[in-house]
Amino acid sequence: MFLAALSICASAAVMAAVLPRRPRVVVSAALGALGCLLASGVALRILLTGETLAFHTSQVLPVTGFSLTIDPLGAWFILVSSFVGAAACVFNVGYAKGAMASRSALSMFMLFIVTLLAVPAASSVMTLMFFWEMMALSSWLLILTDQTRHPDARSAALWYGAMTQAGAASILLGLLVMTSHGGGQSFADVSAHSLALSGVTRSFAFVLVLLGFASKAGAVPLHVWLPKAHPEAPSPVSALMSSSMVAMGVYGIIRVGEDLLHGGTVWWWIAVALLGVVSALYGALHATTSTDLKRLLAYSTVDIIGLVLIGVGAAGALADNAQPVIAHLAMTAALMLVLAHAAFKGALFLAAGAIERATGTRNLDLLGGLIHSMPVTALVVVISAGAIMAVPTLSGFSSEWLLLQGLLHGFRVASTPTVIVMLLGVIALALTGGLTAVAFVKAFGIGFLGQARSTGAATARETSTSMRVAMGWLTIPSVVIGVVPGLFVPLLNRASSSALNASVVSPLTRDTGVVVSKLGGAIEPAALLVGLVAVMALLWAFTQSLTQRRARRVDAWGCGRELQTPRMQYTATSFAEPLQRVFADVLRPQADVEVTHVAESRYYEQSLMYENRIVDVLEARGYRPLIAVTMRLGRQARRLQNGSINRYLAFGFVALLVVLVVVG
Amino acid sequence: MSTTYIASLELASGAVLLSAVMTLWRRGVRSIVTMLSLQGIALAAVAMVLALHEHERALLVTGALVFVVKGLVVPTLLRRVSRLDPRSRESRPLVNVPASLVFAAVLIVLAYVVGTRITSLAPSHATHLAPLGLATVLVGYFMLVTRRRAVSKIVGLILVDNGIALVTFLLTSGVPLIVELGSSLDVLLVVVVLQFLMVSMRHHSDTDQLTEMKALHD
Amino acid sequence: MTLAIVPVGGVVASLIQLVLVALGGPLLVGLMAKVKARAEGRVGAPIGQPLRDLRKLLTKERLHARHASVVLALAPMVIVASAVVAVAISPLVSTHPLLGSSADILVIVYLLLTGSAAAALGGLDTGTAFGGMGSSRAMTIGALAEPALLVAVIALSIQSGTSNLPRIMVDTLAHPDWVLAPSRLLALGALLIVVIAETGRIPVDNPATHLELTMVHEAMILEYAGPELAMVTLGEAMRLGLLFSLVANLFLPWGIATHATALSLLGATASLIAKTVLVALGVALIEVRSAKLRLFRLPELLAGGFVLSVLAVVTGLVTR
Amino acid sequence: MLIIAILLIPLIMTVVAASVPWRPWVGWATAASSGAFLALGVALSVATMSAPQWALHHSFRADSLSAFMVIVIGAVSLLATSFTSRTMRQEMESGATTARYARHYAVLMQVFITCMLSAVLTANLGVLWVSIEATTIATTFLVSHRRTDAAFEASWKYVILCSIGIALAFLGTVLIYYAQLHASGPVHSSSLDWTSVMSVAHHLDPNVTRLAFALLVVGYGTKVGLVPMHSWLPDAHSQAPAPVSALMSGVLLSVAFYGLLRFRAIAVAALGPVFPRALLLVVGLVSLLLATVMLIAQRDLKRMLAYSSIEHMGLLAIGAAVGSPLAIAAVLLHILGHGITKAVLFLSSGEIYHLEGSTEIDKISGLLARRPTLAGIFGFGVLSLVALPPFSLFVSELTMARAEVDAGLWWVVAISLGCLSVIFAAVTRHTRQMLMGAASVGSSSSPLSVSVALPLISALVACVALGVLAWPLQSLLTHAAQGVLP
C-alpha cells in the first residue's frame, strides 16, 4: 500500500518528465496528491492500529539492499509530509509557471515528495542515506529553479548544498560507527547491538548524528543555510522544505537517539534541548526583524523547530531520569508541534508564494492593503499566523500548552542539570511567544493592512482556485488541532510510545480537549472558542443595535494631518525598529545614513538615504572566516603545482627516499 | 674461473655505478652520452658474465640485446639529438656539481643499507653487488630531479633503467625473456618518444622552452 | 475532584466576575486618576467618569477610516471577547468559575496576547503613521512584558506543581506559609512591573498623553471612534481589572469562595473588591511618584521584571 | 577463446585503421569494435563465474576481476570511441588536425585500448607491467595530438613522470620475482604468473616483499595518479582531446589500479594486512587531501576533472587498504561508476571547449540557458561525480565507508568525508559558475545533436541503474572481489 503511494508519486515524477507542458502540471499534481493522500491513509491506519509495516528486497541498491519499515513514529512523520505534500501538489497547479513548470523542476518536485515520504520509512542505514541524499539533491536542485531571475538562489543553493553534504557526512559517519560493532546495517540490527557499544562510542555516534540532523532541522548555529535557501525556493518547495524537511531532522534525532541508541545518557538530551533554546530565541529574534516575508517565515521555522527540539530534549532527559510519563508528555508535545508547524508554516509559505505571484515581491516594505484584494489569502494568513502566535483555540496554542505542561512537570525531577534545561525551555517558550507575536503582527499588519506601498501591491488580485484550495487545506489542522486537540490524542500516544520505545500509560486522556490526568492540567479549547465567538456575536449584535446605519467612511484623522500618503505608513523595518534597538547587541544591525544637502545651504537636505541591514551574526562571525581560510588555503595550494617538472620529479624522489628509509 | 667471474662481475657492476656518477659530474652532452654508452656496455658485460656462469642461454640473449639497445642504439639516438642542439650543456643545474657528488655519495650509502636487507635473503657474489644497481637507480633519479635540460632528463631516465636492469641481473639472473624483451623495447620506445617530442617542440616553437616548461600549472 | 466544572455555581461565579470586572475596571481607572489628581493637588474627575465616557461613546456615530478593512471593526470585539473569556474563567471570586479547569496560566496569558495583537492590527489597519507607531511600540512592550508575566506566574505554580490557576490558589489557601516564600515575593515584584506595562501606566506609558512622541496605546487607537472606541477602552479597562485582581488573588487568595454558596460568593466579592482597590492604590502611588520613562529605557525596566521573574522561579526551585 | 577474441578485436581494428586513410566511418568502426568486445566481456564475466579462463598456453588468464575490468574498459571506450568521428571532424574544421593525424589518432586509440585489455587479461605480472608501460607510449602521442606548445609540454611531463614511475614498478616486480625464486615454501616456481606467485605468496621473504610492494605502490601509483607522482595528471588530462582524457581518466588509471590490487593480494599474503594497509592508507589519504586543496580554488574545467580523478583514486586506495570483500566489491563498483561518469564529464567538457574555446571556469557562464541539454548532462555528471544518489558512486562510496568503519578505521572515514564535503562545495561552486547565470548576448541556442546526447545520456542512465539496481553486478562484484583476496 505504502509502496503504491510511493510509486504513484514516482510516476508523477515520470509523467512530469515526459508529458507536454499543459497536461504535465495537472497530471503530475493529481498523481502526486493522490499518492500523498494514499500515504496519509497508510500512516493514519498505522497510527490507529499500532501495527508495523515492513518491506525488504536485496534487488534494489547494490551490495546493501533496500528496507522500509513503518512504525507509528515514522507514520506520524509520513502523515506530516503527505499532508503538506498533497497541498503543495494542488497549489502547484496554479503556481507552476515559467521555470517551475519545466520538466526537470516538476519531476524534481515530485521526487522531493517521494523522498519526504520515504525517509521516515527507511529502516536501514543505506536506505536512509539513499533517500536522505535524494531529498537533499532534489530540494537543492529545486532551489535553483528560478536561478536565472533570482541570482541569490545560486548562492543560497551553494550554502545549502555545502551544509547539507557536510551534515549528511556527519550523519553517515555516526550511523556507521553504530553499525561497526553490530554486524548488520538494518535498524533492527543496530538497535539490537547498540547497547553492546561502549558509552564513549555511543556518545560519539550520537553527537555526529545530532550535528547532521540538527543542521537539517535548522538548529542554531547550524541554521545559516535555512534563511537563505527556504526563501529562494519556489513556494510549494519552500512549504515542503520548511514544514516537512526540517521535521525530518527532528525525526532523525528521535529515531537515532531513542530507538537505535535506546535513549543514551541525559547530557545528549540536554544538548538537544539547549540547541532548541538557542534556536528558538535566535530564530524568533531574527523573524521579528526580517522584512523579506519568506525570510521571516524561514527564521520563524528556526524558532518553532527550536521549541520542538526543546520538547524532544526534555522528553529524552526525562526518560533518562526515570520519568517515563512526563517524558511521554513532552514527546507528545513535540510531535504535535511538528504537525501543527507543518500545517501553518506550509500554509504561510504557500500564501507567501501567492503574494509573490500577485504582487511580484515578497518584501514587506513594498506590500500593504492586500486584505482588500486577496481576502481568502488574508484569511489563511490570519488563521495560520494566529496558530503560530499560539492564539488560544488554534493549533500552536494546544501544542505549546502541552510543551509547557511537560516542562513544568519536569521541574519535579531531582537532577539539577535537567531542571535547569526545563527552566531554560520555559523561558525560551515565554520569550519566543512575545517575539513571534511581533513578527506575525508585523507580517500580517504590514502586508495585508493599511495602504499598498507599491504598484505591485496595489494591483494585486486574488489567486487561482487551486492555490486557494491548497492553502485552505493546510489551515484545517491549525483549526482542528487547536479546537479539538483531543482527537489527536490516541494517534499521538501511539507515535510517542513508539518514539520513546516504551509503553507507558499515557497521561493524556481523550476528550474534546486535552486533559493531563494525574498531573492536573486541562484545556478545553472548544469551550473557549464557543465563549469567544459568543461574546463577539453579542458585541456585534450590540453595536448593530446602537445605530442602524453602516459605519461612515472618512479620511483617517492622523492627529489632524491633512496629507497622508502610503509612504507615511510604518513599514516592516520601522515596525521592528524598537526591538531591533533593544536586541542590538545580538542582531548587530548595520545602518547607513547618507544625507545629500542642497547646494545652497547645508541646512536643507536634498535627499536622504537610509539603509538598514541585518546580517546573520553567526554567519558573519562564524562561517565567513572559515570560508575565507579555506579559500586562502586553496589559493596557496596552487603553488604546489607550479609547472616545474623538476619539482614534480622531486616529489617522487623524496617519496622514494622515504620509502627506502622506512622500509629498508 | 671463480675469481675471474667474481672480479669481472665486480668490475662490470662497479663500472655501471661509476659511469652513473660520472654523468652527474660531467656537463657536456657528448661526454655524458659517452658515459651512457659505456654504462650500457658494462651492463651487457654483467649479463654476459652471469649468463656464462649460470649457463643461462636466455640471459645471453638478453645481454646481447642490452648491448645493442643500451650500448649502441640509445647513445646514437642521443648523439643525434645533441647535434641538433649544440647548446644543450647542463650549465646551471638546480644542485651544483660538487653538492651533487656529495649527495650521490649519500645515496650510495643509503642504497647499500637498503640493499643489504634484500641480499640477505639469498647471499651470493652476484646478489651482494645488487646495491650498486640500486645506487645507480638513485643517482639516475637524482639527476632527473636536479638537471634542467631535456637531454639530461632522458639520460637520467636511462640511468634509472640501467640501474634496475643491473639489479635484475644480479638478483634474479634476469626475469623471463618475454618480460625482458618487453622492458627493453619499452625503454627504447620511451627514448624514441622523448626524442620525437624534443624535436617536435623545437620545430614548433622558436625559443628553447624545454628547460623552463611552466606553461601548465595551477 | 476539585477541578470538576460546577455548572450552576460556576456560571454564577463567572457572571459575578464579569460584572465586577466590566464595571470595576473603568472604576479602577477612575480611581487611579482621582488619586493622582489629589496627589497633584487637583480635584480631578469623579471616579465614575470613565464609565460615563463609555456611555457617551456608545451613542456616537461609527466612523471608519477610508483605507481600513474589516479588521478595524473586528479588533475591538476580539479585545473585549478575549478579556471577557479570560475574566470569566479566572478564579477571582470563586475557585470554581465556569471552565475553571481550563484557567491555565498559558490560556490567560495568550488570551491577553491575542487581545494585544488584535489591538496592534487595528492600529495598523488605517494606514496612518501614528497607528503603526503605536502598534509597533505596544507590541514591543508586549513582547517583553508577556514573557515576564508568564514566567512570574510559573514561579507561583512551582510549589503546587500545576499551571492551573484555581488549583494554585486552592493549594496556597492550604499552605499559608507559601505566601511569604522568597520566590513569591520576587514574583510579586515582577508581576507589578508587568502589570504596569501591560495596562499602560506610568512609567511605561502615560494614559493621559496625546503628545505624539510619547504615546503608545493612545496612538494605536487614534482612529477609533464611537462604539468601537468604547469597546477598545472597555477591553483595556477589563484587562486592567483582571490583572489587578489576579495579582491580588494570587498573593492573597483569602476570601475567595471555594464553595458555590451565596454567602461565600458574597464574601468573596467583597474581599476581591477590597484587595483589588488596594493594588490599584499601590499602582497609583507608584504612578504619582515616578516620571514616564523614555521609550528606549523601557526595555531595561521590563528586562528587570523578566529577570526578577526568572529569579523567582529559580528561588522557587531551590527552596521547594 | 573469448579472451583471444577480446584481444583480437581491437588489434584487428588497429590494423584496419592503420591501413586505410582517415574516414569518418573508421571512427564509427572503432566504436563498433568497442561495443563488440564489451559484449564479449559480458560473456566472459558469465564464463568466469564458474572458473577462471585460460588462453594461449597459460599466457592469458581471466578471472571475474579481469572480466569485470574488460567490461569497464569496454564501457568507457565505447563512450570515448563513439566520439572519435565527431572530435576529428571538429578538429579538422578548426584546423587543429589533419587527416594524417586523425589516422594516427584512430590507430593510437586502438593500440591504447589493446594494451589495456592485455594488461587485465595477461596471466603474467611482468607482461602486466609491459602492457601498462606500453599504454604510456600510446597515450603520449594522444596527449600531444593537438601539437600545441601546451600539448607537447603536457606529454613531455607525462612521459617523463610515468616512465620513471613505471620503472620503479618494474623494480618492484623484479624484487617480487627475486622473492619468489627464493621463497621458503614447499612449492618452487620461477615464472611471474599470477597463479604461481600467489601459490607461494605466503612464503615470500617479508623484507624484500615489503620494499617491493612499496616500490609498486609508488610506481603503479604514478599511473593511478596517486600522490606523490600524480603531477602529470592534470596537465595531460587538460591537454589531451576529450575522448583521450575520458579513456585515460576513466580506465587507464583504473587499469593501473587493477595492477595494484593484484600486488596487494600478494603483499597481504606475504606480510599480513598491516603494512599494505598502512601504505595504501597514507597514499590514499594524501591524494585525497591534495585533491581537496587543489579543487578549492581551481580555475580550469579539465584540471578540475583531473584532480577529481586523483580524489577518486585516493578513495579507491583507501578502500583497497581495507581490503575486506565488501570493500573490494565497493572499490570495483566505484571503478566502473567513476569510469563512466568521468568519461561523460570529459566528453561533455570537450563539447564545452568546442563551444566556448576555453576551459577556464571563469570564462564560461550561463551554459544552462544557452545549451540546456549539454549543461544538463554536465550538471548531472557532476552530481554523479560528487556521489549523490541515485548514481552508483553514491552506493560505492557509502559501502567503502561502511567497510572502512567495520575495519575500525572510522577516523579515516571522518577525514575522507570531511574532504568530500569540501570537494562537494568546491566542485558545485565551480559548476555553478559555468552552468548558471543569464545567457550572454548573441549566444546561440542550437540543440545538441542526438549522436552526442544519446551516448552521454544513456551512460548517465547506466550510472543510475548501477546505483539503484543490484542484479546486473551483485554476484560479479562479490565474485571478482574474491579473486584478489589473499
XYZ file of N, CA and C in Angstrom, chain C residues 28 31-32 35 244 276-286:
48
model
N -11.785 51.439 38.427
C -10.399 51.451 38.912
C -9.595 52.520 38.188
N -10.540 55.647 39.649
C -9.992 55.764 40.997
C -8.533 56.206 40.942
N -7.816 55.574 40.048
C -6.398 55.901 39.979
C -6.193 57.328 39.497
N -6.820 59.517 42.457
C -5.705 59.510 43.409
C -4.573 60.385 42.907
N -5.129 43.295 37.883
C -5.033 43.742 39.275
C -5.627 42.698 40.206
N -8.394 44.334 45.353
C -8.062 44.951 44.081
C -7.866 46.454 44.244
N -8.735 47.072 45.034
C -8.596 48.508 45.264
C -7.244 48.801 45.908
N -6.845 47.917 46.788
C -5.532 48.082 47.415
C -4.423 48.092 46.357
N -4.486 47.099 45.486
C -3.475 47.017 44.427
C -3.506 48.285 43.585
N -4.727 48.720 43.228
C -4.860 49.900 42.381
C -4.257 51.112 43.076
N -4.515 51.242 44.350
C -3.962 52.375 45.077
C -2.440 52.313 45.056
N -1.942 51.114 45.236
C -0.489 50.960 45.212
C 0.085 51.400 43.876
N -0.515 50.905 42.800
C -0.027 51.270 41.468
C -0.150 52.783 41.259
N -1.265 53.354 41.716
C -1.458 54.791 41.556
C -0.346 55.551 42.266
N 0.017 55.074 43.426
C 1.087 55.753 44.157
C 2.406 55.671 43.376
N 2.648 54.497 42.832
C 3.864 54.380 42.004
C 3.817 55.376 40.868
